[in-house]
Amino acid sequence: MDQLNEPSGNTHSTRALIELRKKILNGELAGGTRLFEVPLAEELEISRTPVREAMSRLAEEGLLDRVKSGGFVVRTFGFEDVVDAIELRGVLEGTAARLAAERGVSAEALAKMREIVRGLDACFGEAPDDVDFDAYSELNATFHIELAGLAGSEVVRREVARVARLPFASPSAFSPDLADIAAFRRSLNLAQEQHRSIVSAIAAREGSRAEALAREHARAARRNLEYVLREDRSLIDQLPGFALVVD
Amino acid sequence: MDQLNEPSGNTHSTRALIELRKKILNGELAGGTRLFEVPLAEELEISRTPVREAMSRLAEEGLLDRVKSGGFVVRTFGFEDVVDAIELRGVLEGTAARLAAERGVSAEALAKMREIVRGLDACFGEAPDDVDFDAYSELNATFHIELAGLAGSEVVRREVARVARLPFASPSAFSPDLADIAAFRRSLNLAQEQHRSIVSAIAAREGSRAEALAREHARAARRNLEYVLREDRSLIDQLPGFALVVD
DNA sequence: GTGCGCAGTGGTGTATACAATCAGGCAACG
DNA sequence: CGTTGCCTGATTGTATACACCACTGCGCAC
């Protein structure tokens, strides 16, 4: 299930997978496009077999849909779908947080979360918009990965990971491209306060609070989306995966 | 060269899919078993290609895991996984209900839900444990399918359907096999009251209430699981999909 | 005895030829 | 004039041969 197994394009099929995913995410293959095996195989200079294999995996990822008569089409996302995917991530991360709080987590796991929060703290400088962006972004991703597993449930961890796999719904969706907007950098202070609160709620076994906080935390991504739509729609083209969003 | 075979499945690959799924769900292929293409192909009297295709789809369904060096293993579920899957279904159905309430649903859609509820009402007789079981079961499934789509969000509908696809997490998981236990039949009165309440909460735009009700509704399945574990563990073997639960 | 290497074996990865199927148009027929 | 049915090209489904890779167990050197 996990894409642990795409090392370096060792096999033709993993190379095709990576290649196709790239083409889909950067919009080279628009949503709704039907993928034909023969032309793709020719283009990638491989046979149909690994192409099929790659498409099958992309269907697993949710980037392709199977069509009933056979074959695949690139899935289309509208802005409502993006909003809903973000909402779902919030809901599922909220569930992970709630279950972690209700069931309790080990002292070590809690210490690890606090360590990550401390690391995130260290990314902030004196001024409100002074942030070490790369470090923040990476630690933020780690925070969300750890949070997903904190309830000790593989099923929950998996589904959280799954919905966060859509690039525009991932916790770091807006990070790289909004980095030079001061308002966005300042908003990270709030996000970090939420990180802290989520951990403290889990530690205090406050399940409902942990869930609500995690949901609200995900809505930061939604606010960023709305900001982009309102202030500068052209920014969208630079956001990862948004090329496949049509509306 | 091959004759028309088997009632179900037009292509070899769909036949293999159905066959393999059956074998997994009835425990013929235990959790953790690695699936080898060649023996399976021989057993099903087809070539490796459709077997691979079928396994790929089963991985999509969540019944198989891909192993890093290639190939697939039957996914293992413990009882905690079952509990968590049920919990997740509740969470996602709750989200569908909440969003439906918050965003509002058309009069027609609401009428349809009420119609289903009326149909469910008609399944109950005079005595508390007098229930037309088959009719209830089918209408109940319809209710849950419609509920998943009620928010008008394809993303939400899809993810609800996905988590309900695990047979032991589905809304009708316990229906067929507990039908002759009077206590279970009586519990359906409560479930039906919840159906009614969910619809009324959505109609009244009471999102939080709708969400809470849908969550609690899913926990009926959890209570049934706990009942089975407590009262008569041997019943488990008759529940659909539980053969693949190991613990 | 221990580590290293090296083939053998079992399994998946890939190419490719051929079969089955689907969609669309065109023609014969009611 | 509509409807049916077949024809045909495009596309996927299937079988199969072969390539390759990973693991294992044995033997050899040290």
XYZ file of C-alpha atoms (C1' of nucleotides) in Angstrom:
554
model
C 0.000 0.000 0.000
C 2.678 2.429 0.917
C 4.871 3.788 -1.811
C 7.946 2.634 0.013
C 8.747 0.611 -3.034
C 9.741 3.072 -5.671
C 13.446 3.235 -5.036
C 15.071 4.664 -8.103
C 13.108 3.611 -11.101
C 14.804 0.244 -10.969
C 12.025 -1.377 -12.886
C 10.341 0.013 -15.935
C 7.051 0.008 -14.164
C 8.226 2.237 -11.316
C 9.801 4.573 -13.796
C 6.522 4.724 -15.674
C 4.686 5.308 -12.395
C 6.876 8.254 -11.499
C 6.793 9.642 -14.996
C 3.031 9.427 -15.300
C 2.456 10.859 -11.862
C 4.647 13.794 -12.745
C 2.790 14.366 -15.980
C -0.531 14.283 -14.175
C 0.491 16.575 -11.356
C 2.055 19.186 -13.591
C -0.961 19.209 -15.830
C 0.679 17.714 -18.874
C -2.087 15.133 -18.691
C -5.200 17.109 -17.896
C -8.051 15.821 -15.793
C -10.491 13.775 -17.825
C -7.861 12.648 -20.292
C -8.112 9.036 -21.178
C -4.821 7.185 -21.054
C -4.154 4.809 -23.926
C -1.673 2.088 -23.355
C -0.038 1.960 -26.759
C 0.885 5.627 -27.192
C 2.064 5.841 -23.589
C 4.187 2.758 -23.996
C 5.744 4.206 -27.125
C 6.363 7.528 -25.480
C 8.046 5.914 -22.487
C 9.828 3.457 -24.773
C 8.618 0.420 -22.875
C 5.956 -2.184 -23.507
C 2.317 -2.033 -22.491
C 2.749 -4.322 -19.500
C 4.600 -1.950 -17.163
C 2.377 0.884 -18.329
C -0.657 -1.033 -17.151
C 1.068 -1.792 -13.890
C 1.840 1.883 -13.362
C -1.702 2.953 -14.172
C -3.044 0.417 -11.741
C -0.930 1.902 -8.977
C -2.017 5.390 -9.883
C -5.601 4.234 -9.555
C -4.709 3.029 -6.071
C -3.352 6.476 -5.335
C -6.570 8.039 -6.496
C -5.063 9.933 -9.406
C -6.709 7.743 -12.035
C -10.164 6.262 -12.353
C -10.890 2.952 -13.993
C -13.468 3.232 -16.728
C -15.955 0.413 -16.907
C -15.199 -0.692 -20.422
C -11.535 -0.910 -19.480
C -8.744 1.595 -19.366
C -8.153 4.647 -17.210
C -8.874 8.350 -17.184
C -7.141 11.082 -15.230
C -9.342 11.960 -12.312
C -10.674 15.481 -12.278
C -10.775 17.640 -9.203
C -12.765 20.799 -8.827
C -12.109 23.357 -6.134
C -14.888 21.874 -4.039
C -13.063 18.583 -4.221
C -9.917 20.222 -2.948
C -11.852 21.817 -0.105
C -13.456 18.488 0.728
C -10.172 16.632 0.630
C -8.693 19.133 3.050
C -11.749 18.823 5.260
C -11.395 15.063 5.222
C -7.758 15.264 6.165
C -8.773 17.412 9.116
C -11.448 14.938 10.105
C -9.105 11.981 9.922
C -6.204 13.705 11.658
C -8.724 14.805 14.249
C -9.734 11.205 14.739
C -6.120 10.153 15.096
C -5.627 12.851 17.718
C -8.815 11.989 19.571
C -8.051 8.286 19.670
C -4.514 9.000 20.809
C -5.909 11.095 23.633
C -8.622 8.624 24.589
C -6.404 5.572 24.463
C -3.343 7.207 25.836
C 0.135 7.291 24.363
C 3.455 6.173 25.760
C 5.753 8.624 27.458
C 8.304 8.124 24.695
C 5.843 8.879 21.927
C 4.729 11.989 23.751
C 8.331 13.038 24.266
C 8.918 12.620 20.556
C 5.995 14.869 19.720
C 7.228 17.487 22.162
C 10.640 17.287 20.641
C 9.180 17.977 17.216
C 7.249 20.928 18.610
C 10.445 22.268 20.167
C 12.161 21.877 16.831
C 9.366 23.824 15.190
C 9.700 26.523 17.834
C 13.311 26.879 16.897
C 12.310 27.753 13.355
C 10.883 31.076 14.470
C 13.001 34.187 14.889
C 12.340 37.498 16.585
C 10.036 39.126 14.084
C 6.610 37.544 13.550
C 7.388 36.830 9.924
C 10.903 35.560 10.484
C 10.713 31.815 9.865
C 13.205 29.205 8.720
C 10.970 27.892 6.074
C 12.616 24.728 4.907
C 13.200 23.457 8.410
C 9.637 24.295 9.383
C 8.215 22.555 6.391
C 10.096 19.345 6.997
C 9.366 19.221 10.715
C 5.733 20.013 10.038
C 5.504 17.008 7.747
C 7.088 14.863 10.440
C 4.618 16.175 12.994
C 1.689 15.129 10.849
C 3.137 11.718 10.086
C 3.759 11.020 13.752
C 0.348 12.306 14.726
C -1.289 9.914 12.293
C 0.386 6.972 13.997
C -0.008 8.202 17.544
C -3.194 6.299 18.236
C -1.310 3.084 17.576
C -3.811 2.084 14.920
C -2.486 0.935 11.610
C -5.908 1.331 10.011
C -6.157 4.943 11.099
C -2.570 5.718 10.149
C -3.140 4.291 6.710
C -6.294 6.224 5.956
C -4.823 9.480 7.165
C -1.820 8.889 4.934
C -4.095 8.026 2.078
C -6.119 11.206 2.123
C -2.989 13.285 2.642
C -1.464 11.764 -0.446
C -3.377 14.021 -2.785
C -0.749 16.702 -3.142
C -3.105 19.613 -2.657
C -4.536 18.105 0.523
C -1.217 17.307 2.149
C -0.191 19.196 5.271
C 2.573 20.923 3.385
C 0.571 21.706 0.292
C 0.939 25.452 0.468
C 4.283 25.650 2.148
C 6.749 25.958 -0.692
C 4.951 28.488 -2.785
C 3.554 30.907 -0.295
C 6.828 31.210 1.574
C 7.516 34.744 0.442
C 4.180 36.120 1.514
C 4.647 37.752 4.890
C 1.042 37.196 5.958
C 1.430 33.519 5.326
C 4.648 33.316 7.300
C 2.970 35.085 10.173
C 0.094 32.627 10.060
C 2.568 29.909 10.894
C 2.738 31.250 14.422
C -0.882 30.295 14.850
C -0.299 26.923 13.245
C 2.549 26.254 15.620
C 0.391 27.251 18.583
C -2.074 24.634 17.339
C 0.658 22.022 17.158
C 1.467 22.738 20.777
C -2.166 22.629 21.821
C -2.814 19.351 20.047
C 0.057 17.682 21.847
C -1.029 19.123 25.172
C -4.605 17.974 24.627
C -3.426 14.470 23.836
C -1.197 14.445 26.898
C -4.119 15.578 29.046
C -6.379 12.887 27.553
C -8.706 15.579 26.235
C -9.968 13.719 23.188
C -12.651 16.073 22.049
C -10.348 19.070 22.301
C -7.593 17.285 20.440
C -9.991 16.420 17.652
C -11.365 19.923 17.331
C -7.886 21.410 17.291
C -6.636 19.062 14.602
C -9.645 19.859 12.455
C -9.171 23.539 12.826
C -5.484 23.119 12.117
C -6.253 21.535 8.756
C -8.474 24.461 7.903
C -5.375 26.589 7.703
C -4.805 24.939 4.359
C -8.322 25.842 3.353
C -7.786 29.445 4.377
C -4.624 29.511 2.303
C -6.522 28.169 -0.669
C -9.167 30.820 -0.242
C -6.508 33.481 0.139
C -4.907 32.420 -3.112
C -8.239 32.409 -4.896
C -9.119 35.836 -3.560
C -5.820 37.661 -3.780
C -3.876 36.182 -6.605
C -5.415 33.412 -8.617
C -2.317 33.127 -10.761
C -0.433 31.703 -7.804
C -2.438 28.524 -8.205
C -0.418 27.403 -11.155
C 2.613 27.186 -8.943
C 0.996 25.091 -6.250
C 1.865 21.421 -6.408
C -0.800 19.320 -7.995
C -3.145 22.177 -8.692
C -2.531 21.801 -12.373
C -4.922 18.911 -12.316
C -7.638 20.932 -10.634
C -10.060 22.191 -13.216
C -12.958 24.506 -12.667
C -10.041 -21.561 -26.967
C -11.650 -21.339 -23.577
C -15.297 -22.039 -23.275
C -17.820 -19.812 -21.560
C -17.200 -20.426 -17.915
C -18.701 -19.389 -14.618
C -21.808 -17.295 -14.181
C -19.975 -14.336 -12.697
C -17.295 -12.289 -14.373
C -17.015 -11.677 -18.065
C -13.264 -11.498 -18.255
C -10.793 -13.874 -16.701
C -9.425 -11.124 -14.586
C -12.781 -10.296 -12.997
C -13.407 -13.942 -12.396
C -10.020 -14.192 -10.708
C -10.818 -11.076 -8.696
C -14.070 -12.526 -7.431
C -12.544 -15.916 -6.792
C -9.594 -14.539 -4.881
C -11.735 -12.173 -2.873
C -13.943 -15.066 -1.880
C -10.967 -17.163 -0.857
C -9.592 -14.338 1.234
C -12.871 -13.512 2.924
C -13.728 -17.082 3.807
C -10.276 -17.666 5.197
C -9.106 -20.111 2.586
C -6.240 -17.701 2.121
C -5.279 -16.672 5.636
C -3.951 -13.256 6.552
C -0.225 -13.000 5.993
C -0.242 -15.562 3.211
C 1.885 -14.597 0.302
C 0.197 -15.024 -3.048
C 2.295 -16.574 -5.768
C 1.278 -15.903 -9.312
C 2.122 -19.236 -10.858
C 0.232 -21.568 -8.494
C -2.757 -19.249 -8.458
C -2.807 -19.087 -12.222
C -2.707 -22.870 -12.419
C -5.427 -23.233 -9.843
C -7.702 -20.807 -11.649
C -6.705 -22.264 -15.001
C -5.719 -18.947 -16.469
C -2.419 -17.250 -17.142
C -0.446 -15.015 -14.797
C -1.560 -11.800 -16.449
C -5.175 -11.701 -15.246
C -4.045 -12.982 -11.858
C -1.764 -9.972 -11.496
C -4.566 -7.704 -12.591
C -6.883 -9.191 -9.988
C -4.299 -8.886 -7.231
C -3.703 -5.312 -8.167
C -7.382 -4.568 -7.746
C -7.489 -6.372 -4.437
C -4.652 -4.168 -3.278
C -6.813 -1.208 -4.249
C -9.592 -2.659 -2.125
C -7.269 -2.987 0.821
C -7.409 -6.754 1.045
C -3.835 -7.242 -0.165
C -0.611 -5.447 0.574
C 2.168 -5.047 -1.927
C 5.463 -6.347 -0.625
C 8.524 -4.296 -1.410
C 10.434 -6.920 -3.344
C 7.366 -7.528 -5.480
C 4.280 -9.629 -5.054
C 1.402 -9.453 -2.627
C 0.417 -10.766 0.788
C -3.037 -11.085 2.296
C -3.504 -8.229 4.716
C -3.979 -9.224 8.325
C -6.572 -7.682 10.562
C -6.690 -7.984 14.323
C -9.776 -7.241 16.354
C -8.460 -3.778 17.120
C -8.298 -3.209 13.388
C -11.926 -4.218 13.057
C -12.884 -1.862 15.860
C -10.891 0.936 14.271
C -12.377 0.337 10.850
C -15.862 0.555 12.332
C -14.888 3.699 14.185
C -13.570 5.196 10.963
C -16.759 4.380 9.133
C -18.649 6.181 11.853
C -16.363 9.167 11.602
C -16.685 9.377 7.839
C -20.427 8.805 7.757
C -20.629 11.415 10.477
C -18.743 13.822 8.286
C -21.050 13.093 5.370
C -24.043 13.771 7.608
C -22.558 16.940 9.063
C -21.634 18.356 5.678
C -25.063 17.503 4.333
C -26.622 19.391 7.222
C -24.270 22.351 6.986
C -24.479 22.713 3.238
C -28.113 21.803 2.940
C -29.670 19.197 0.726
C -32.338 19.436 -1.928
C -35.950 18.735 -1.098
C -35.885 15.729 -3.401
C -32.868 14.193 -1.739
C -34.436 14.710 1.659
C -37.673 13.164 0.435
C -35.742 10.178 -0.777
C -34.132 9.694 2.619
C -37.518 9.963 4.321
C -38.894 7.445 1.922
C -36.150 5.014 2.847
C -36.852 5.589 6.516
C -40.534 4.923 5.925
C -39.602 1.742 4.131
C -37.502 0.710 7.088
C -40.396 1.460 9.417
C -42.502 -0.933 7.426
C -40.070 -3.728 8.199
C -41.118 -3.739 11.838
C -44.116 -5.679 13.107
C -46.042 -5.560 16.363
C -43.605 -7.321 18.672
C -40.270 -5.604 19.352
C -38.380 -8.497 17.827
C -40.637 -8.933 14.827
C -38.595 -7.665 11.877
C -38.583 -8.431 8.181
C -34.930 -9.022 8.084
C -34.063 -9.214 4.419
C -36.013 -6.104 3.567
C -34.465 -4.218 6.479
C -30.993 -5.264 5.509
C -31.328 -4.100 1.954
C -32.972 -0.790 2.801
C -30.386 -0.195 5.491
C -27.634 -0.595 2.921
C -29.443 1.868 0.659
C -29.762 4.334 3.523
C -26.035 4.296 4.117
C -25.186 4.615 0.455
C -27.502 7.586 0.058
C -26.228 9.185 3.228
C -22.670 8.988 1.944
C -23.624 10.962 -1.135
C -25.952 13.400 0.567
C -23.350 16.103 1.042
C -22.956 16.239 -2.715
C -19.256 15.612 -2.414
C -17.758 12.942 -4.594
C -14.594 12.885 -2.494
C -16.545 12.245 0.684
C -18.804 9.681 -0.938
C -15.815 7.799 -2.244
C -13.945 7.632 1.038
C -17.020 6.550 2.953
C -17.575 3.805 0.413
C -13.953 2.835 0.641
C -13.867 2.294 4.376
C -17.209 0.491 4.276
C -15.849 -1.913 1.725
C -14.072 -4.007 4.326
C -16.827 -6.542 4.891
C -16.628 -6.484 8.657
C -16.860 -2.696 8.727
C -19.798 -2.404 6.385
C -23.134 -1.167 7.698
C -24.664 -4.581 7.180
C -21.764 -6.571 8.563
C -23.650 -8.288 11.334
C -27.041 -8.408 9.738
C -27.228 -11.799 8.092
C -25.783 -13.877 10.862
C -27.271 -12.404 13.960
C -30.769 -12.391 12.538
C -32.040 -15.157 14.759
C -30.903 -13.553 17.994
C -33.894 -11.781 19.474
C -31.795 -9.216 21.332
C -30.173 -8.229 18.077
C -33.485 -7.866 16.296
C -34.745 -5.691 19.101
C -31.647 -3.493 18.830
C -32.752 -2.638 15.326
C -35.503 -0.504 16.793
C -32.836 1.741 18.243
C -30.919 1.740 14.986
C -34.018 2.762 13.125
C -34.669 5.551 15.604
C -31.154 6.737 14.818
C -31.869 6.657 11.090
C -34.853 8.886 11.705
C -32.884 11.246 13.913
C -30.035 11.557 11.444
C -32.416 12.577 8.683
C -34.202 15.016 10.943
C -30.928 16.570 12.065
C -29.840 17.026 8.468
C -33.178 18.553 7.559
C -32.875 20.957 10.490
C -29.326 21.889 9.473
C -28.028 20.594 12.795
C -24.600 19.520 11.628
C -23.032 18.651 14.932
C -26.008 16.569 15.987
C -26.094 14.761 12.672
C -22.428 13.919 12.996
C -22.734 12.653 16.549
C -25.738 10.532 15.676
C -24.066 8.934 12.681
C -21.021 8.108 14.777
C -23.090 6.548 17.477
C -25.055 4.678 14.879
C -21.904 3.031 13.583
C -21.058 1.939 17.097
C -23.968 -0.438 16.946
C -21.708 -2.592 14.822
C -19.048 -2.356 17.484
C -21.508 -3.376 20.170
C -22.514 -6.341 18.073
C -18.886 -7.328 17.698
C -18.388 -7.085 21.442
C -21.554 -9.053 22.034
C -20.340 -11.819 19.775
C -16.963 -11.887 21.461
C -18.527 -11.996 24.902
C -21.453 -14.338 24.385
C -20.525 -16.732 21.654
C -17.136 -16.466 20.080
C -17.938 -19.317 17.757
C -20.400 -17.080 15.918
C -17.465 -15.172 14.527
C -16.677 -17.848 12.037
C -20.015 -17.245 10.407
C -19.632 -13.502 10.067
C -18.645 -12.348 6.616
C -14.987 -11.543 6.310
C -14.116 -12.401 9.850
C -12.218 -15.440 8.698
C -9.434 -13.122 7.743
C -9.296 -11.549 11.175
C -6.568 -13.181 13.209
C -5.811 -12.581 16.817
C 35.140 -21.856 12.518
C 33.860 -18.062 9.972
C 33.250 -15.163 6.255
C 32.858 -14.677 1.338
C 31.369 -15.653 -2.988
C 28.880 -17.950 -6.404
C 25.777 -20.477 -8.854
C 21.083 -22.452 -8.697
C 16.311 -21.833 -7.989
C 12.169 -19.718 -7.419
C 9.774 -15.855 -8.253
C 8.454 -11.473 -10.470
C 9.320 -8.093 -14.529
C 8.844 -7.383 -19.537
C 7.933 -7.923 -24.350
C 5.037 -9.373 -27.799
C 1.691 -11.914 -30.551
C -2.835 -12.868 -30.756
C -7.811 -12.911 -29.080
C -11.832 -10.642 -27.534
C -14.478 -6.620 -27.137
C -16.415 -2.108 -27.718
C -17.987 2.039 -30.383
C -19.380 4.078 -34.358
C -20.947 4.250 -38.856
C -23.234 2.446 -42.684
C -26.411 -0.230 -44.997
C -30.375 -3.234 -45.477
C -34.857 -3.829 -44.015
C -39.420 -3.169 -41.854
C -37.889 7.277 -41.420
C -36.486 4.717 -37.765
C -34.433 0.570 -36.286
C -31.687 -3.252 -36.439
C -27.651 -5.558 -37.342
C -23.294 -6.177 -39.009
C -18.738 -4.532 -40.160
C -14.471 -2.645 -38.937
C -10.856 -0.274 -36.655
C -9.309 1.002 -32.234
C -8.206 -0.584 -27.663
C -7.912 -3.631 -24.003
C -7.588 -8.631 -22.414
C -4.747 -12.887 -22.359
C -1.130 -16.252 -23.040
C 3.483 -17.232 -23.140
C 8.460 -16.999 -23.648
C 12.174 -15.042 -21.852
C 14.895 -11.708 -18.839
C 16.198 -10.518 -14.543
C 16.560 -10.165 -9.628
C 16.758 -11.850 -4.771
C 17.518 -15.311 -1.785
C 19.663 -19.398 -0.232
C 22.716 -22.861 0.621
C 26.911 -24.810 -0.361
C 31.806 -24.866 -0.807
C 36.039 -22.745 -0.538
C 39.622 -19.832 1.315
C 41.529 -17.945 5.236
